[in-house]
């Protein structure tokens, strides 16, 4: 009996639970249907979406307009001569554009959040407190930003300049408030935090000086060598636009027992020192090669003339030597017989002349 009573009670409880679940499902369905069919809600969503799109488009238009104002303003100042270096003005322009972009996008995000019923006052307060905490925790970041600000404010270097700092040398590709990017000569990109920039060497502020040392053999005449170098460098300003003025041939820079070194200097455009040095070295090398060829031809001509003058003397000496050789080739006995015959002939000739004088009548 008790078993059947418990079963009936449990069956009643199960039916009640099912009814409750069905009622909840019906209520949830009604809520979804009411939400889907709520015209006011969808109107608010539509208007909010339109406002967000309008804010986005307005922000983009505002950024473009401010960009144009910055470009026209800097162009006007540059044309008036207020900014002599265009690279400096382009650096300032890019920084202003980045600042405008960040500010406009930040304001746009805040306005979009307000469309979703976010309370901006607590958000801004928490952001300020968070920024203060980050400032205390990231002192190096604050140092980078402050140093970058003073780099731009003091115009230490600009985009396009060739600088050396901290063992790195390259062309400035970007200057930011936190980092500076340098492009090395071999294509490597250096990203340097502004806080670590202590000393900067700027190679783009003034003209460079090209220095070329020319080694010459000690046997070469100094005046002739200086004349050849000056002649070789004539018109180098037209051949290479990087050379500002005619190079200076300073003279002997150093000297040893085997050679002396002639130094040549030239003013060049900024960052064009290596190009000008290669041009000067090439011109001097060609001139020295031509001088060596001329000296070799002159030496050959003098040698030929000396050989021509020495040829008759050598022929006379060779004839006398041949006669002496012939005498030496005759035996000593034959030479003695010839001498005796010659002596006998001379005695007979003298005796005949005396006899003729005696037989000649005196004419008395």
Coordinates of C-alpha atoms in Angstrom, one line a residue:
X1 CA 0.0 0.0 0.0
X2 CA 2.8 2.3 1.0
X3 CA 4.6 1.5 -2.3
X4 CA 1.6 2.6 -4.4
X5 CA 1.3 5.8 -2.4
X6 CA 5.0 6.7 -3.0
X7 CA 4.6 6.0 -6.7
X8 CA 1.6 8.2 -7.0
X9 CA 3.4 11.0 -5.1
X10 CA 6.5 10.8 -7.3
X11 CA 4.4 10.7 -10.5
X12 CA 2.6 13.9 -9.3
X13 CA 5.9 15.6 -8.7
X14 CA 7.3 14.6 -12.1
X15 CA 4.2 16.0 -13.8
X16 CA 4.6 19.3 -11.8
X17 CA 8.3 19.6 -12.9
X18 CA 7.4 19.0 -16.5
X19 CA 4.7 21.6 -16.4
X20 CA 7.2 24.1 -14.9
X21 CA 9.8 23.4 -17.6
X22 CA 7.1 23.8 -20.3
X23 CA 6.0 27.1 -18.8
X24 CA 9.6 28.3 -18.7
X25 CA 10.2 27.3 -22.3
X26 CA 7.0 29.1 -23.3
X27 CA 8.1 32.2 -21.4
X28 CA 11.6 32.2 -23.0
X29 CA 9.9 31.8 -26.5
X30 CA 7.7 34.7 -25.7
X31 CA 10.6 36.8 -24.6
X32 CA 12.6 36.0 -27.8
X33 CA 9.5 36.7 -29.9
X34 CA 8.9 40.0 -28.2
X35 CA 12.6 40.9 -28.6
X36 CA 12.6 40.1 -32.3
X37 CA 9.3 41.9 -32.9
X38 CA 10.3 44.9 -30.8
X39 CA 10.2 47.8 -33.3
X40 CA 11.6 50.4 -30.9
X41 CA 14.6 48.2 -30.1
X42 CA 15.4 47.6 -33.7
X43 CA 14.9 51.3 -34.5
X44 CA 17.4 52.1 -31.8
X45 CA 19.9 49.6 -33.1
X46 CA 19.5 50.9 -36.6
X47 CA 20.0 54.5 -35.5
X48 CA 23.0 53.5 -33.4
X49 CA 24.6 51.6 -36.3
X50 CA 24.0 54.6 -38.6
X51 CA 25.6 56.9 -36.0
X52 CA 28.6 54.6 -35.7
X53 CA 29.0 54.5 -39.5
X54 CA 28.6 58.3 -39.5
X55 CA 31.3 58.7 -36.8
X56 CA 33.7 56.5 -38.6
X57 CA 33.3 58.3 -41.9
X58 CA 33.4 61.7 -40.2
X59 CA 36.7 60.7 -38.4
X60 CA 38.3 59.6 -41.7
X61 CA 37.2 62.9 -43.4
X62 CA 38.5 64.9 -40.5
X63 CA 41.9 63.1 -40.6
X64 CA 42.2 63.8 -44.3
X65 CA 41.3 67.4 -43.9
X66 CA 43.8 67.9 -41.1
X67 CA 46.5 66.1 -43.2
X68 CA 45.8 68.6 -46.0
X69 CA 46.0 71.5 -43.7
X70 CA 49.3 70.3 -42.3
X71 CA 50.8 69.7 -45.8
X72 CA 49.7 73.1 -47.1
X73 CA 50.9 74.9 -44.0
X74 CA 54.4 73.3 -44.1
X75 CA 54.6 73.8 -47.9
X76 CA 53.8 77.5 -47.4
X77 CA 56.5 77.9 -44.8
X78 CA 59.0 76.0 -46.8
X79 CA 58.4 78.2 -49.9
X80 CA 58.9 81.3 -47.7
X81 CA 62.3 80.0 -46.6
X82 CA 61.2 79.5 -43.0
X83 CA 62.2 75.8 -43.2
X84 CA 65.4 75.5 -45.1
X85 CA 65.7 71.8 -44.9
X86 CA 62.8 69.9 -46.4
X87 CA 63.8 66.7 -44.5
X88 CA 63.3 68.4 -41.2
X89 CA 59.9 69.7 -42.2
X90 CA 58.8 66.2 -43.5
X91 CA 59.7 64.7 -40.1
X92 CA 57.6 67.3 -38.2
X93 CA 54.8 66.8 -40.7
X94 CA 54.8 63.0 -40.2
X95 CA 54.8 63.4 -36.4
X96 CA 51.9 65.8 -36.5
X97 CA 49.9 63.4 -38.8
X98 CA 50.5 60.5 -36.4
X99 CA 49.4 62.6 -33.5
X100 CA 46.2 63.7 -35.2
X101 CA 45.4 60.1 -36.2
X102 CA 45.8 58.8 -32.7
X103 CA 43.7 61.5 -31.1
X104 CA 40.9 61.3 -33.7
X105 CA 40.7 57.5 -33.4
X106 CA 40.7 57.6 -29.6
X107 CA 37.8 60.1 -29.6
X108 CA 35.9 58.0 -32.2
X109 CA 36.3 54.9 -30.0
X110 CA 34.9 56.7 -27.0
X111 CA 31.9 58.0 -28.9
X112 CA 31.2 54.5 -30.2
X113 CA 31.4 53.1 -26.7
X114 CA 28.8 55.7 -25.6
X115 CA 26.4 54.4 -28.3
X116 CA 26.5 51.0 -26.5
X117 CA 25.5 52.8 -23.2
X118 CA 29.0 52.6 -21.6
X119 CA 29.6 55.2 -18.9
X120 CA 32.6 57.2 -20.1
X121 CA 33.4 59.0 -16.8
X122 CA 34.4 55.9 -14.8
X123 CA 36.2 54.6 -17.9
X124 CA 38.3 57.7 -18.2
X125 CA 39.0 57.8 -14.5
X126 CA 40.2 54.2 -14.5
X127 CA 42.2 54.9 -17.7
X128 CA 43.9 57.8 -15.9
X129 CA 44.7 55.7 -12.9
X130 CA 45.9 52.9 -15.1
X131 CA 48.1 55.3 -17.0
X132 CA 49.6 56.6 -13.8
X133 CA 50.4 53.1 -12.7
X134 CA 51.9 52.2 -16.0
X135 CA 54.0 55.5 -15.9
X136 CA 55.5 54.5 -12.5
X137 CA 56.0 50.9 -13.6
X138 CA 57.5 51.7 -17.1
X139 CA 60.0 54.4 -16.4
X140 CA 62.1 53.5 -19.4
X141 CA 59.0 54.0 -21.6
X142 CA 58.5 57.5 -20.2
X143 CA 62.2 58.2 -20.7
X144 CA 62.0 57.1 -24.3
X145 CA 59.0 59.3 -25.0
X146 CA 60.6 62.4 -23.3
X147 CA 63.8 61.9 -25.2
X148 CA 62.0 61.4 -28.5
X149 CA 60.1 64.6 -27.9
X150 CA 63.3 66.6 -27.3
X151 CA 65.0 65.0 -30.3
X152 CA 62.2 66.3 -32.5
X153 CA 61.9 69.7 -30.7
X154 CA 65.7 70.4 -30.9
X155 CA 65.9 69.1 -34.4
X156 CA 68.9 66.9 -33.7
X157 CA 68.3 64.7 -36.8
X158 CA 65.5 64.1 -39.3
X159 CA 64.2 61.4 -41.6
X160 CA 66.8 60.9 -44.4
X161 CA 69.8 61.9 -42.3
X162 CA 72.8 59.6 -41.9
X163 CA 73.7 59.3 -38.2
X164 CA 75.8 57.2 -35.9
X165 CA 74.8 56.5 -32.3
X166 CA 75.7 53.8 -29.9
X167 CA 77.8 51.9 -32.3
X168 CA 75.1 51.9 -35.0
X169 CA 75.3 53.9 -38.3
X170 CA 72.7 54.2 -40.9
X171 CA 70.0 56.3 -42.6
X172 CA 67.1 57.5 -40.4
X173 CA 63.9 55.8 -41.7
X174 CA 61.5 56.8 -38.9
X175 CA 61.5 59.0 -35.8
X176 CA 58.9 58.2 -33.2
X177 CA 58.2 59.3 -29.7
X178 CA 59.5 56.0 -28.4
X179 CA 61.9 54.5 -31.0
X180 CA 64.0 55.5 -33.9
X181 CA 64.6 53.3 -36.9
X182 CA 68.0 53.3 -38.8
X183 CA 68.6 51.5 -42.1
X184 CA 72.2 50.2 -42.3
X185 CA 74.4 50.2 -45.3
X186 CA 74.0 46.4 -45.8
X187 CA 70.2 46.6 -45.5
X188 CA 69.8 45.8 -41.8
X189 CA 67.2 47.7 -39.8
X190 CA 68.2 49.0 -36.3
X191 CA 65.3 49.9 -33.9
X192 CA 66.8 52.0 -31.2
X193 CA 64.8 53.2 -28.1
X194 CA 65.1 57.0 -27.8
X195 CA 66.1 56.7 -24.2
X196 CA 69.4 55.0 -25.1
X197 CA 70.4 57.8 -27.6
X198 CA 73.0 59.7 -25.6
X199 CA 75.5 60.9 -28.3
X200 CA 74.6 61.4 -32.0
X201 CA 76.9 62.1 -34.9
X202 CA 75.0 63.6 -37.9
X203 CA 76.8 63.2 -41.2
X204 CA 74.1 65.2 -43.1
X205 CA 74.4 68.6 -41.5
X206 CA 77.3 69.9 -43.6
X207 CA 79.6 69.1 -46.6
X208 CA 82.0 66.2 -46.2
X209 CA 85.7 66.2 -46.8
X210 CA 87.2 63.5 -49.1
X211 CA 90.8 62.6 -48.4
X212 CA 92.9 60.5 -50.8
X213 CA 96.5 59.5 -50.3
X214 CA 98.5 58.6 -53.4
X215 CA 101.7 56.6 -52.9
X216 CA 104.5 57.4 -55.4
X217 CA 107.9 55.8 -55.9
X218 CA 110.8 57.8 -54.5
X219 CA 112.5 57.9 -57.9
X220 CA 109.6 59.9 -59.4
X221 CA 110.0 63.6 -59.6
X222 CA 107.8 65.5 -57.2
X223 CA 107.0 68.4 -59.5
X224 CA 106.1 66.1 -62.3
X225 CA 103.9 64.0 -60.1
X226 CA 102.0 67.0 -58.7
X227 CA 101.5 68.2 -62.3
X228 CA 100.1 64.9 -63.4
X229 CA 97.7 64.8 -60.5
X230 CA 96.4 68.3 -61.1
X231 CA 96.0 67.6 -64.8
X232 CA 94.1 64.4 -64.0
X233 CA 91.6 66.2 -61.7
X234 CA 90.7 68.9 -64.1
X235 CA 87.0 69.1 -64.7
X236 CA 86.1 66.6 -62.0
X237 CA 83.2 68.9 -60.9
X238 CA 81.5 68.3 -64.2
X239 CA 82.2 64.5 -64.3
X240 CA 81.0 64.0 -60.7
X241 CA 78.3 66.4 -59.3
X242 CA 79.1 65.2 -55.7
X243 CA 82.4 67.1 -55.8
X244 CA 81.7 70.7 -54.8
X245 CA 85.0 72.4 -55.7
X246 CA 88.3 71.5 -57.4
X247 CA 90.4 69.3 -55.1
X248 CA 93.4 70.6 -53.2
X249 CA 96.7 68.8 -53.9
X250 CA 98.3 69.4 -50.5
X251 CA 101.7 67.8 -51.2
X252 CA 103.8 65.2 -49.4
X253 CA 102.0 63.7 -46.5
X254 CA 104.6 61.1 -45.5
X255 CA 107.8 59.7 -46.9
X256 CA 110.0 56.6 -46.6
X257 CA 113.1 55.3 -48.3
X258 CA 111.0 53.6 -51.1
X259 CA 108.1 56.0 -51.6
X260 CA 106.4 59.2 -50.7
X261 CA 102.6 59.9 -50.2
X262 CA 100.8 62.8 -51.8
X263 CA 97.6 63.9 -50.1
X264 CA 94.6 65.2 -52.1
X265 CA 91.4 66.7 -50.4
X266 CA 88.1 67.7 -51.8
X267 CA 84.8 69.2 -50.5
X268 CA 81.8 67.0 -51.3
X269 CA 78.1 66.9 -50.7
X270 CA 76.9 65.4 -47.4
X271 CA 77.2 61.6 -47.3
X272 CA 79.0 61.5 -50.7
X273 CA 82.6 61.3 -49.5
X274 CA 83.1 57.7 -50.5
X275 CA 81.8 58.3 -54.0
X276 CA 84.0 61.3 -54.5
X277 CA 87.1 59.4 -53.2
X278 CA 86.5 56.6 -55.7
X279 CA 86.2 59.1 -58.5
X280 CA 89.5 60.9 -57.5
X281 CA 91.4 57.6 -57.2
X282 CA 90.2 56.4 -60.5
X283 CA 91.2 59.6 -62.3
X284 CA 94.7 59.7 -60.7
X285 CA 95.2 56.0 -61.5
X286 CA 94.5 56.5 -65.1
X287 CA 96.8 59.5 -65.3
X288 CA 99.6 57.6 -63.6
X289 CA 99.2 54.7 -66.0
X290 CA 99.4 57.0 -69.0
X291 CA 102.5 58.6 -67.5
X292 CA 104.1 55.2 -67.1
X293 CA 103.4 54.3 -70.7
X294 CA 105.0 57.6 -71.9
X295 CA 108.1 57.0 -69.8
X296 CA 108.4 53.5 -71.1
X297 CA 108.2 54.7 -74.7
X298 CA 110.7 57.5 -74.1
X299 CA 113.1 55.0 -72.5
X300 CA 112.8 52.7 -75.5
X301 CA 113.5 55.7 -77.9
X302 CA 116.6 56.7 -76.0
X303 CA 117.9 53.2 -75.9
X304 CA 117.4 52.9 -79.7
X305 CA 119.4 56.1 -80.3
X306 CA 122.2 55.0 -78.1
X307 CA 122.4 51.7 -79.9
X308 CA 122.5 53.5 -83.3
X309 CA 125.4 55.8 -82.1
X310 CA 127.4 52.9 -80.7
X311 CA 127.1 50.8 -83.9
X312 CA 130.0 52.5 -86.0
X313 CA 132.5 52.4 -83.1
X314 CA 131.7 48.8 -82.6
X315 CA 132.4 48.1 -86.3
X316 CA 135.9 49.9 -86.2
X317 CA 136.8 48.1 -83.1
X318 CA 135.7 44.8 -84.6
X319 CA 138.0 45.5 -87.8
X320 CA 141.1 46.2 -85.7
X321 CA 140.4 43.2 -83.7
X322 CA 140.1 41.1 -86.8
X323 CA 143.6 42.3 -88.1
X324 CA 145.2 41.6 -84.8
X325 CA 143.6 38.2 -84.8
X326 CA 145.1 37.6 -88.3
X327 CA 148.6 38.5 -87.2
X328 CA 148.3 36.3 -84.2
X329 CA 147.1 33.5 -86.4
X330 CA 150.4 33.6 -88.5
X331 CA 153.2 31.4 -87.0
X332 CA 156.2 33.1 -85.4
X333 CA 158.8 31.5 -87.8
X334 CA 157.0 32.9 -90.8
X335 CA 156.8 36.3 -89.2
X336 CA 160.6 36.3 -88.6
X337 CA 161.3 35.3 -92.2
X338 CA 159.1 38.1 -93.5
X339 CA 160.9 40.6 -91.3
X340 CA 164.4 39.4 -92.6
X341 CA 163.2 39.6 -96.2
X342 CA 162.0 43.1 -95.7
X343 CA 165.3 44.1 -94.1
X344 CA 167.3 42.6 -96.9
X345 CA 165.2 44.4 -99.5
X346 CA 165.7 47.7 -97.8
X347 CA 169.5 47.2 -97.6
X348 CA 169.7 46.3 -101.3
X349 CA 167.6 49.4 -102.2
X350 CA 169.9 51.6 -100.2
X351 CA 173.1 50.2 -101.8
X352 CA 171.7 50.7 -105.3
X353 CA 170.9 54.3 -104.6
X354 CA 174.5 54.9 -103.4
X355 CA 176.0 53.2 -106.5
X356 CA 173.9 55.4 -108.8
X357 CA 175.2 58.5 -107.1
X358 CA 178.8 57.5 -107.5
X359 CA 178.5 56.6 -111.2
X360 CA 176.7 59.8 -112.0
X361 CA 179.0 62.4 -113.7
X362 CA 179.5 65.7 -111.8
X363 CA 179.2 67.8 -115.1
X364 CA 182.6 69.5 -114.9

